[in-house]
Amino acid sequence: MTDQNGASVEQIVEKVWLSIAERRLRPGVQLKEEQMAAIFNVSRARIRQALATLQRDGLVMIIPNRGAFVSKPSVDEARDVFFVRRTVERCVVERLCKGISKADAKRLREHVAKERIANMEDITTDIIKLSGGFHLLLAETAGSDFLFATMRDLIARSSLITAVYRNTNRFNCGPDEHAEIVESIVGNNVDKATRLMAHHLEHVESELDLTELRDLSHDLRAALA
Amino acid sequence: MTDQNGASVEQIVEKVWLSIAERRLRPGVQLKEEQMAAIFNVSRARIRQALATLQRDGLVMIIPNRGAFVSKPSVDEARDVFFVRRTVERCVVERLCKGISKADAKRLREHVAKERIANMEDITTDIIKLSGGFHLLLAETAGSDFLFATMRDLIARSSLITAVYRNTNRFNCGPDEHAEIVESIVGNNVDKATRLMAHHLEHVESELDLTELRDLSHDLRAALA
DNA sequence: TCATTCCATATTGTTGACAATTCTGCAATC
DNA sequence: GATTGCAGAATTGTCAACAATATGGAATGA
């Protein structure tokens, strides 16, 4: 999947991120350095950088002297992520409603249009990238670097959570609800925009199967209880 | 300052963090790898890890092929950090007010007591650690891992901002306002607690000299204007 | 005197090899 | 039959040497 020349750290991170979101890398799988170094045709040092980044994003867990494993977010962690998203995204929306330039409005609408196309043509990779990308674009447009960085973290973790706990085959976070939110923001309708965003997040979370004690069949505690 | 044996990555990060907060490392200073490797008696590889962590915390800026430099947060970035803190810490306080165990209440009060002692005895290092630590402890007690991680970032950046833009000699973020906040939380008084926290943050921010074009004497633009 | 080019130096980036640790399979023992 | 102990293999952690790049200053010319 990579060229003869080595991939950059960002490319490696992106590739792993997508593989996790597409469920091709399951939680608990070990990401062995040498193996990855061979796949991406780079030295282990660069793989280590990528793994450190992925750890910071919460996608992999690094255990000293053991290695890096794809994270298995608990139900509590999943709920926590959505809890924080409710607060942060509300903050983003409120900020955006204070006034948005025509150029920014255009960008948002164009993004939603791209989502529509990806959904119609059913390109999984694009759908995953774009549906998270919408929330990121919102944060970026809000003009707070820190909020943007925080949303980056939240989206990365949300992708993993969706990959693990997704119930339906259909991807949530579709373009229709996004479009409504954009229009409310452009129309400076704070109340409606925050309400729609809250509803949207609720909708996304509700499509997950966040029940306790899920597939812990191999867990010691479950066996002992 | 380190033992004959090499320091761990965490120790290095902690040391640099404190040096920045204590203004012993000024913004713009380059952190040369070899130099630091000698100081901490470790190889450059470990220094690189520490620098990567510090970059993630926003304390240093890494320019490819140039090196790592102590960050110089702009006024906009400073305001941004406090803007996000207002939202996040309000969220923390609201969560805490929903109910707090006696053990947690005791921990919070003990922390404030420690701050008092450090302030009386005027131990700069402890004051810096503890005053940020209070807000961290609050986030930790709130029981959201993500909120805690976010506050970690915010506190690290706030320390740098305070070090750069602090006006008075006295450290802000004193124990008195902290104590009031704790008591309001323990008393389940949401309105008062959020109000006090907002006021506290306002107070901290107001003691900074967030004026544009500060100490750019060595900056090219200032010299040419 | 000032701007430009070039080279020596210093610093970061990368690689491969070696050390330390952990995992796995097998045999011995209770 | 289940458990423990032990060697071999596999994997991560660390390091030092080498390559690539940027910096600073001297030499050159206008």
Coordinates of C-alpha atoms (C1' of nucleotides) in Angstrom, one line a residue:
Chain A
M1 CA 0.0 0.0 0.0
T2 CA 3.1 2.2 0.3
D3 CA 5.6 3.3 -2.3
Q4 CA 9.1 2.0 -2.5
N5 CA 10.2 5.0 -0.6
G6 CA 9.3 5.1 3.1
A7 CA 6.1 6.7 4.3
S8 CA 6.1 9.7 6.6
V9 CA 4.9 9.5 10.2
E10 CA 1.7 11.3 9.2
Q11 CA 1.0 8.8 6.5
I12 CA 1.5 5.9 8.8
V13 CA -0.8 7.4 11.4
E14 CA -3.4 8.1 8.8
K15 CA -3.2 4.6 7.5
V16 CA -3.5 2.9 10.9
W17 CA -6.3 5.3 11.8
L18 CA -8.3 4.4 8.8
S19 CA -7.7 0.7 9.2
I20 CA -9.0 0.9 12.8
A21 CA -12.0 2.9 11.7
E22 CA -12.8 0.5 8.9
R23 CA -12.6 -2.4 11.4
R24 CA -9.7 -4.0 9.6
L25 CA -7.6 -3.7 12.7
R26 CA -9.5 -5.1 15.7
P27 CA -9.0 -3.9 19.3
G28 CA -6.4 -5.9 21.1
V29 CA -4.3 -6.6 18.1
Q30 CA -0.6 -6.0 18.6
L31 CA 1.1 -3.6 16.3
K32 CA 4.6 -5.0 16.1
E33 CA 7.3 -2.6 15.3
E34 CA 9.4 -4.7 12.9
Q35 CA 6.4 -5.9 11.1
M36 CA 5.1 -2.4 10.5
A37 CA 8.5 -1.2 9.6
A38 CA 8.5 -3.8 6.8
I39 CA 5.0 -2.9 5.7
F40 CA 5.7 0.8 5.5
N41 CA 9.3 0.4 4.4
V42 CA 10.7 2.6 7.1
S43 CA 12.9 2.1 10.1
R44 CA 11.5 1.1 13.5
A45 CA 12.3 4.6 14.8
R46 CA 9.7 6.2 12.6
I47 CA 7.2 3.5 13.5
R48 CA 7.8 4.3 17.1
Q49 CA 7.0 8.0 16.4
A50 CA 3.8 7.0 14.7
L51 CA 2.8 4.7 17.6
A52 CA 3.5 7.4 20.1
T53 CA 1.2 9.7 18.2
L54 CA -1.5 7.1 18.0
Q55 CA -1.2 6.6 21.7
R56 CA -1.7 10.3 22.3
D57 CA -4.9 10.0 20.1
G58 CA -6.1 7.2 22.3
L59 CA -6.1 4.7 19.4
V60 CA -3.4 2.4 20.7
M61 CA -2.2 1.5 24.1
I62 CA 1.5 1.2 24.7
I63 CA 2.6 -1.2 27.5
P64 CA 6.3 -0.9 28.4
N65 CA 8.4 -3.8 27.3
R66 CA 5.2 -5.4 25.8
G67 CA 4.3 -3.4 22.8
A68 CA 1.5 -1.3 21.2
F69 CA -2.0 -2.7 21.0
V70 CA -5.1 -1.3 19.4
S71 CA -7.1 0.2 22.2
K72 CA -10.3 -1.4 23.4
P73 CA -12.3 1.5 24.8
S74 CA -14.6 0.5 27.7
V75 CA -18.2 1.5 27.8
D76 CA -17.4 4.1 30.4
E77 CA -14.8 5.6 28.2
A78 CA -17.2 5.6 25.3
R79 CA -19.8 7.4 27.3
D80 CA -17.2 9.8 28.6
V81 CA -16.1 10.8 25.1
F82 CA -19.7 11.6 24.1
F83 CA -20.3 13.5 27.3
V84 CA -17.3 15.7 26.5
R85 CA -18.4 16.1 22.9
R86 CA -21.8 17.4 24.0
T87 CA -20.0 20.2 25.9
V88 CA -17.3 21.0 23.4
E89 CA -19.4 20.9 20.3
R90 CA -22.0 23.1 21.9
C91 CA -19.3 25.5 22.6
V92 CA -18.2 25.3 19.0
V93 CA -21.7 25.9 17.7
E94 CA -22.3 28.9 20.0
R95 CA -19.1 30.5 18.8
L96 CA -19.9 29.9 15.2
C97 CA -23.3 31.5 15.6
K98 CA -21.8 34.7 16.7
G99 CA -21.1 35.4 13.1
I100 CA -19.7 33.5 10.2
S101 CA -18.1 34.8 7.0
K102 CA -19.5 33.9 3.6
A103 CA -16.4 32.1 2.7
D104 CA -16.7 29.9 5.8
A105 CA -20.4 29.2 5.1
K106 CA -19.4 28.2 1.6
R107 CA -16.8 25.8 2.8
L108 CA -19.2 24.2 5.2
R109 CA -21.8 23.7 2.5
E110 CA -19.3 22.3 0.1
H111 CA -18.2 19.8 2.7
V112 CA -21.8 18.6 3.3
A113 CA -22.1 18.3 -0.5
K114 CA -19.0 16.0 -0.6
E115 CA -20.5 13.9 2.1
R116 CA -23.7 13.5 0.0
I117 CA -21.7 12.3 -2.9
A118 CA -19.7 9.8 -0.9
N119 CA -22.9 8.5 0.7
M120 CA -24.6 8.0 -2.7
E121 CA -21.6 6.3 -4.2
D122 CA -21.0 4.3 -1.0
I123 CA -17.3 4.9 -0.7
T124 CA -16.6 3.7 2.9
T125 CA -13.2 5.3 3.2
D126 CA -14.5 8.7 2.2
I127 CA -17.6 8.4 4.4
I128 CA -15.5 7.7 7.5
K129 CA -13.1 10.6 6.7
L130 CA -15.8 13.1 5.8
S131 CA -18.3 12.4 8.6
G132 CA -15.7 13.0 11.2
G133 CA -14.2 15.8 9.1
F134 CA -17.4 17.7 9.3
H135 CA -17.2 18.1 13.0
L136 CA -13.5 18.9 12.7
L137 CA -14.2 21.6 10.0
L138 CA -16.8 23.1 12.4
A139 CA -14.2 23.4 15.2
E140 CA -11.6 24.8 12.8
T141 CA -14.0 27.4 11.5
A142 CA -14.8 28.4 15.1
G143 CA -11.3 29.9 15.2
S144 CA -10.0 28.4 18.4
D145 CA -6.9 26.3 18.0
F146 CA -7.3 24.5 21.2
L147 CA -10.9 23.6 20.5
F148 CA -9.8 22.3 17.2
A149 CA -7.1 20.2 18.8
T150 CA -9.5 18.9 21.4
M151 CA -12.1 17.9 18.7
R152 CA -9.3 16.1 16.8
D153 CA -8.8 13.9 19.8
L154 CA -12.5 13.4 20.3
I155 CA -13.1 12.5 16.7
A156 CA -10.2 10.0 16.7
R157 CA -11.6 8.3 19.8
S158 CA -15.2 8.5 18.4
S159 CA -14.0 6.7 15.3
L160 CA -12.6 3.9 17.4
I161 CA -15.7 3.7 19.6
T162 CA -17.9 3.6 16.5
A163 CA -15.8 0.8 15.0
V164 CA -16.1 -1.2 18.2
Y165 CA -19.6 -0.6 19.3
R166 CA -21.4 0.1 16.0
N167 CA -24.6 -1.8 15.8
T168 CA -26.0 -1.1 12.4
N169 CA -24.2 -1.6 9.1
R170 CA -25.1 1.9 8.0
F171 CA -22.8 4.7 9.0
N172 CA -24.4 7.2 11.2
C173 CA -23.4 10.8 11.2
G174 CA -25.0 11.3 7.8
P175 CA -25.1 14.5 5.7
D176 CA -28.8 15.4 6.3
E177 CA -28.4 16.3 9.9
H178 CA -25.1 18.0 9.2
A179 CA -26.8 20.1 6.5
E180 CA -29.5 21.3 9.0
I181 CA -26.9 22.3 11.5
V182 CA -25.0 24.3 8.9
E183 CA -28.0 26.1 7.8
S184 CA -29.0 27.0 11.4
I185 CA -25.5 28.3 12.0
V186 CA -25.5 30.4 8.9
G187 CA -28.9 31.7 9.9
N188 CA -27.4 32.8 13.3
N189 CA -30.0 30.7 15.0
V190 CA -28.1 29.8 18.2
D191 CA -31.0 27.9 19.9
K192 CA -31.9 25.8 16.9
A193 CA -28.2 25.1 16.1
T194 CA -27.3 23.9 19.6
R195 CA -30.5 21.9 19.8
L196 CA -29.8 20.2 16.5
M197 CA -26.2 19.4 17.4
A198 CA -27.3 17.9 20.8
H199 CA -29.9 15.9 19.0
H200 CA -27.4 14.8 16.3
L201 CA -24.9 13.6 19.0
E202 CA -27.6 11.8 20.8
H203 CA -28.6 10.1 17.6
V204 CA -25.0 9.0 16.8
E205 CA -24.6 7.7 20.4
S206 CA -27.9 5.9 20.3
E207 CA -26.9 3.9 17.3
L208 CA -24.1 2.3 19.3
D209 CA -24.6 -0.8 21.4
L210 CA -23.2 0.5 24.7
T211 CA -24.1 -2.3 26.9
E212 CA -21.9 -3.5 29.7
L213 CA -20.1 -6.8 29.7
R214 CA -20.0 -7.0 25.9
D215 CA -17.8 -9.7 24.4
L216 CA -15.8 -10.2 27.6
S217 CA -15.9 -13.9 27.1
H218 CA -12.2 -14.2 27.3
D219 CA -12.0 -11.9 30.3
L220 CA -10.9 -13.5 33.6
R221 CA -13.4 -11.5 35.7
A222 CA -16.4 -12.5 33.6
A223 CA -15.3 -16.2 33.9
L224 CA -15.0 -15.9 37.6
A225 CA -18.1 -14.0 38.4
Chain B
M1 CA 20.3 18.0 39.0
T2 CA 20.0 14.4 37.9
D3 CA 21.6 11.3 39.4
Q4 CA 24.4 9.4 37.9
N5 CA 21.9 7.1 36.3
G6 CA 19.8 8.5 33.4
A7 CA 16.5 10.2 34.1
S8 CA 13.3 8.8 32.8
V9 CA 11.3 10.6 30.1
E10 CA 8.7 11.7 32.7
Q11 CA 11.4 13.2 34.9
I12 CA 12.9 15.1 32.0
V13 CA 9.5 16.5 31.0
E14 CA 8.7 17.5 34.6
K15 CA 12.1 19.2 35.0
V16 CA 11.7 21.2 31.7
W17 CA 8.1 22.0 32.6
L18 CA 9.1 23.5 36.0
S19 CA 12.0 25.4 34.5
I20 CA 9.7 27.0 32.0
A21 CA 7.1 27.8 34.7
E22 CA 9.8 29.3 36.9
R23 CA 10.9 31.5 34.0
R24 CA 14.4 29.9 34.1
L25 CA 13.8 28.8 30.5
R26 CA 12.6 31.8 28.5
P27 CA 10.5 31.5 25.3
G28 CA 12.5 31.1 22.2
V29 CA 15.4 29.3 23.8
Q30 CA 16.6 26.3 21.8
L31 CA 16.6 23.0 23.6
K32 CA 19.6 21.3 22.0
E33 CA 19.4 17.5 22.1
E34 CA 23.0 16.8 22.8
Q35 CA 23.3 19.4 25.5
M36 CA 20.2 18.0 27.2
A37 CA 21.5 14.5 26.8
A38 CA 24.6 15.5 28.7
I39 CA 22.6 17.3 31.4
F40 CA 20.2 14.4 32.1
N41 CA 22.9 11.8 31.4
V42 CA 20.8 9.9 28.8
S43 CA 21.0 9.3 25.1
R44 CA 19.5 11.6 22.5
A45 CA 16.8 9.2 21.8
R46 CA 15.2 9.6 25.2
I47 CA 15.6 13.4 24.9
R48 CA 13.7 13.2 21.7
Q49 CA 10.9 11.4 23.3
A50 CA 10.7 14.0 26.0
L51 CA 10.7 16.8 23.5
A52 CA 7.9 15.2 21.5
T53 CA 5.9 15.0 24.7
L54 CA 6.6 18.7 25.5
Q55 CA 5.5 19.6 22.0
R56 CA 2.2 17.8 22.5
D57 CA 1.7 19.8 25.7
G58 CA 2.4 23.0 23.7
L59 CA 5.4 23.9 25.8
V60 CA 8.0 23.6 23.0
M61 CA 7.8 24.1 19.3
I62 CA 9.7 21.6 17.1
I63 CA 10.8 22.9 13.7
P64 CA 12.0 20.1 11.4
N65 CA 15.8 20.2 10.8
R66 CA 16.0 23.2 13.2
G67 CA 15.3 21.9 16.6
A68 CA 13.1 22.4 19.6
F69 CA 12.4 25.8 21.1
V70 CA 10.5 26.9 24.1
S71 CA 7.1 28.1 22.8
K72 CA 6.2 31.8 22.8
P73 CA 2.5 31.7 23.0
S74 CA 0.8 34.6 21.2
V75 CA -1.7 36.9 22.9
D76 CA -4.4 35.2 20.7
E77 CA -3.3 31.8 21.9
A78 CA -3.3 32.9 25.5
R79 CA -6.8 34.3 25.2
D80 CA -7.9 31.1 23.5
V81 CA -6.6 28.9 26.3
F82 CA -8.5 31.0 28.9
F83 CA -11.6 30.9 26.7
V84 CA -11.5 27.1 26.6
R85 CA -10.8 26.9 30.3
R86 CA -13.9 28.9 31.1
T87 CA -16.0 26.3 29.3
V88 CA -14.2 23.2 30.4
E89 CA -13.8 24.2 34.1
R90 CA -17.5 25.2 34.2
C91 CA -18.3 21.7 32.9
V92 CA -16.0 20.2 35.6
V93 CA -17.7 22.2 38.4
E94 CA -21.2 21.3 37.2
R95 CA -20.3 17.7 37.2
L96 CA -18.8 17.9 40.7
C97 CA -21.8 19.6 42.1
K98 CA -24.0 16.7 41.1
G99 CA -22.6 14.9 44.2
I100 CA -19.2 14.4 45.7
S101 CA -18.1 11.7 48.1
K102 CA -16.7 12.6 51.5
A103 CA -13.3 11.2 50.7
D104 CA -13.1 13.4 47.6
A105 CA -14.2 16.4 49.6
K106 CA -11.5 15.7 52.1
R107 CA -8.9 15.4 49.4
L108 CA -9.8 18.8 47.9
R109 CA -9.7 20.5 51.3
E110 CA -6.3 18.9 52.0
H111 CA -5.0 20.2 48.8
V112 CA -6.0 23.7 49.5
A113 CA -4.4 23.4 52.9
K114 CA -1.1 22.4 51.2
E115 CA -1.4 25.4 49.0
R116 CA -1.8 27.6 52.1
I117 CA 1.4 26.2 53.6
A118 CA 3.4 26.6 50.4
N119 CA 2.2 30.2 50.1
M120 CA 3.1 31.0 53.7
E121 CA 6.5 29.5 53.4
D122 CA 6.9 31.0 49.9
I123 CA 8.2 27.9 48.2
T124 CA 8.0 28.9 44.5
T125 CA 8.3 25.4 43.1
D126 CA 5.5 24.1 45.3
I127 CA 3.3 27.1 44.6
I128 CA 3.5 26.6 40.9
K129 CA 2.9 22.8 41.1
L130 CA 0.0 23.1 43.6
S131 CA -1.9 26.0 42.1
G132 CA -2.2 24.2 38.7
G133 CA -2.6 21.0 40.6
F134 CA -5.8 22.2 42.2
H135 CA -7.6 22.6 38.9
L136 CA -6.2 19.2 37.8
L137 CA -7.4 17.6 41.0
L138 CA -10.9 19.1 40.4
A139 CA -11.0 17.6 36.9
E140 CA -9.7 14.2 38.2
T141 CA -12.3 14.2 40.9
A142 CA -15.0 14.9 38.3
G143 CA -14.4 11.4 37.0
S144 CA -14.0 12.0 33.3
D145 CA -10.7 10.8 31.9
F146 CA -11.0 13.0 28.9
L147 CA -11.8 16.1 30.8
F148 CA -8.8 15.4 33.0
A149 CA -6.5 15.0 30.0
T150 CA -7.9 18.2 28.5
M151 CA -7.3 20.1 31.7
R152 CA -3.7 18.7 31.8
D153 CA -3.1 20.3 28.5
L154 CA -4.8 23.5 29.5
I155 CA -2.8 23.8 32.7
A156 CA 0.5 23.1 31.0
R157 CA -0.2 25.9 28.5
S158 CA -1.5 28.2 31.2
S159 CA 1.7 27.8 33.1
L160 CA 3.7 28.9 30.1
I161 CA 1.3 31.8 29.5
T162 CA 1.6 32.9 33.1
A163 CA 5.4 32.7 32.9
V164 CA 5.4 34.8 29.8
Y165 CA 2.8 37.4 30.5
R166 CA 2.7 37.6 34.3
N167 CA 2.7 41.1 35.5
T168 CA 2.9 41.0 39.2
N169 CA 5.5 39.2 41.2
R170 CA 2.9 37.5 43.3
F171 CA 1.6 34.3 42.0
N172 CA -2.1 34.4 41.2
C173 CA -4.4 31.4 41.6
G174 CA -4.1 31.6 45.4
P175 CA -5.6 29.3 48.0
D176 CA -8.4 31.6 49.2
E177 CA -10.4 31.6 46.0
H178 CA -9.8 27.9 45.7
A179 CA -11.1 27.3 49.2
E180 CA -14.3 29.1 48.4
I181 CA -14.9 27.1 45.3
V182 CA -14.4 23.8 47.1
E183 CA -16.9 24.8 49.8
S184 CA -19.5 25.7 47.2
I185 CA -19.0 22.4 45.5
V186 CA -19.2 20.4 48.7
G187 CA -22.3 22.3 49.5
N188 CA -23.9 21.3 46.2
N189 CA -24.3 25.0 45.3
V190 CA -24.0 24.9 41.5
D191 CA -24.8 28.5 40.8
K192 CA -22.3 29.8 43.3
A193 CA -19.6 27.4 42.4
T194 CA -19.8 28.1 38.7
R195 CA -19.9 31.8 39.4
L196 CA -16.9 31.6 41.7
M197 CA -14.9 29.6 39.2
A198 CA -15.7 32.0 36.4
H199 CA -14.7 34.9 38.6
H200 CA -11.5 33.1 39.6
L201 CA -10.5 32.5 36.0
E202 CA -11.3 36.1 35.2
H203 CA -9.1 37.2 38.1
V204 CA -6.2 35.0 36.9
E205 CA -6.5 36.3 33.4
S206 CA -6.7 39.9 34.5
E207 CA -3.4 39.7 36.3
L208 CA -1.7 39.0 33.0
D209 CA -0.5 41.7 30.7
L210 CA -2.1 40.5 27.5
T211 CA -1.3 43.5 25.3
E212 CA -0.3 43.0 21.7
L213 CA 3.3 43.6 20.5
R214 CA 4.9 42.9 23.9
D215 CA 8.6 42.6 24.2
L216 CA 9.2 42.1 20.5
S217 CA 12.3 44.1 20.7
H218 CA 14.3 41.4 19.1
D219 CA 11.7 40.7 16.5
L220 CA 12.4 41.7 13.0
R221 CA 9.0 43.3 12.4
A222 CA 9.3 45.5 15.5
A223 CA 12.7 46.7 14.4
L224 CA 11.6 47.5 10.9
A225 CA 8.3 49.2 11.8
Chain C
dT1 C1' 30.4 49.9 3.3
dC2 C1' 27.1 46.6 2.1
dA3 C1' 25.4 42.5 -0.1
dT4 C1' 26.6 37.8 -1.8
dT5 C1' 28.8 33.4 -2.1
dC6 C1' 31.0 29.7 -0.2
dC7 C1' 32.8 26.7 3.3
dA8 C1' 33.5 25.0 8.1
dT9 C1' 30.9 24.0 12.0
dA10 C1' 27.1 22.6 14.6
dT11 C1' 22.8 20.4 15.0
dT12 C1' 19.2 17.3 13.7
dG13 C1' 17.5 13.0 11.3
dT14 C1' 18.3 8.1 10.3
dT15 C1' 20.0 3.7 10.5
dG16 C1' 21.6 -0.7 12.1
dA17 C1' 23.4 -3.3 15.8
dC18 C1' 23.3 -4.7 20.6
dA19 C1' 21.1 -5.3 25.4
dA20 C1' 17.2 -6.2 28.2
dT21 C1' 12.8 -8.0 28.7
dT22 C1' 8.9 -10.9 27.7
dC23 C1' 6.6 -14.6 25.5
dT24 C1' 6.3 -19.7 24.0
dG25 C1' 6.8 -24.5 24.0
dC26 C1' 8.4 -28.4 26.3
dA27 C1' 9.8 -31.3 29.7
dA28 C1' 10.1 -32.4 34.6
dT29 C1' 7.7 -32.8 38.9
dC30 C1' 4.1 -33.2 42.3
Chain D
dG1 C1' -3.5 -34.1 34.9
dA2 C1' -2.2 -29.7 36.2
dT3 C1' 1.5 -26.8 37.5
dT4 C1' 6.2 -25.1 37.7
dG5 C1' 10.8 -24.3 35.8
dC6 C1' 13.7 -23.6 32.1
dA7 C1' 15.7 -22.7 27.6
dG8 C1' 15.0 -20.6 22.9
dA9 C1' 12.7 -17.3 20.2
dA10 C1' 10.6 -13.1 19.5
dT11 C1' 10.0 -8.3 20.7
dT12 C1' 11.0 -3.9 22.6
dG13 C1' 14.4 -0.5 24.6
dT14 C1' 18.9 1.8 24.1
dC15 C1' 22.8 3.4 22.1
dA16 C1' 26.5 5.1 19.1
dA17 C1' 28.0 6.1 14.6
dC18 C1' 26.8 8.1 10.1
dA19 C1' 24.1 11.1 6.8
dA20 C1' 21.5 15.2 5.8
dT21 C1' 20.5 19.9 6.8
dA22 C1' 20.9 24.5 8.6
dT23 C1' 23.8 28.2 10.7
dG24 C1' 27.4 31.7 11.0
dG25 C1' 31.3 33.9 9.5
dA26 C1' 35.0 34.9 6.4
dA27 C1' 36.2 36.0 1.7
dT28 C1' 34.9 38.3 -2.4
dG29 C1' 33.2 41.8 -5.4
dA30 C1' 30.5 46.0 -6.4

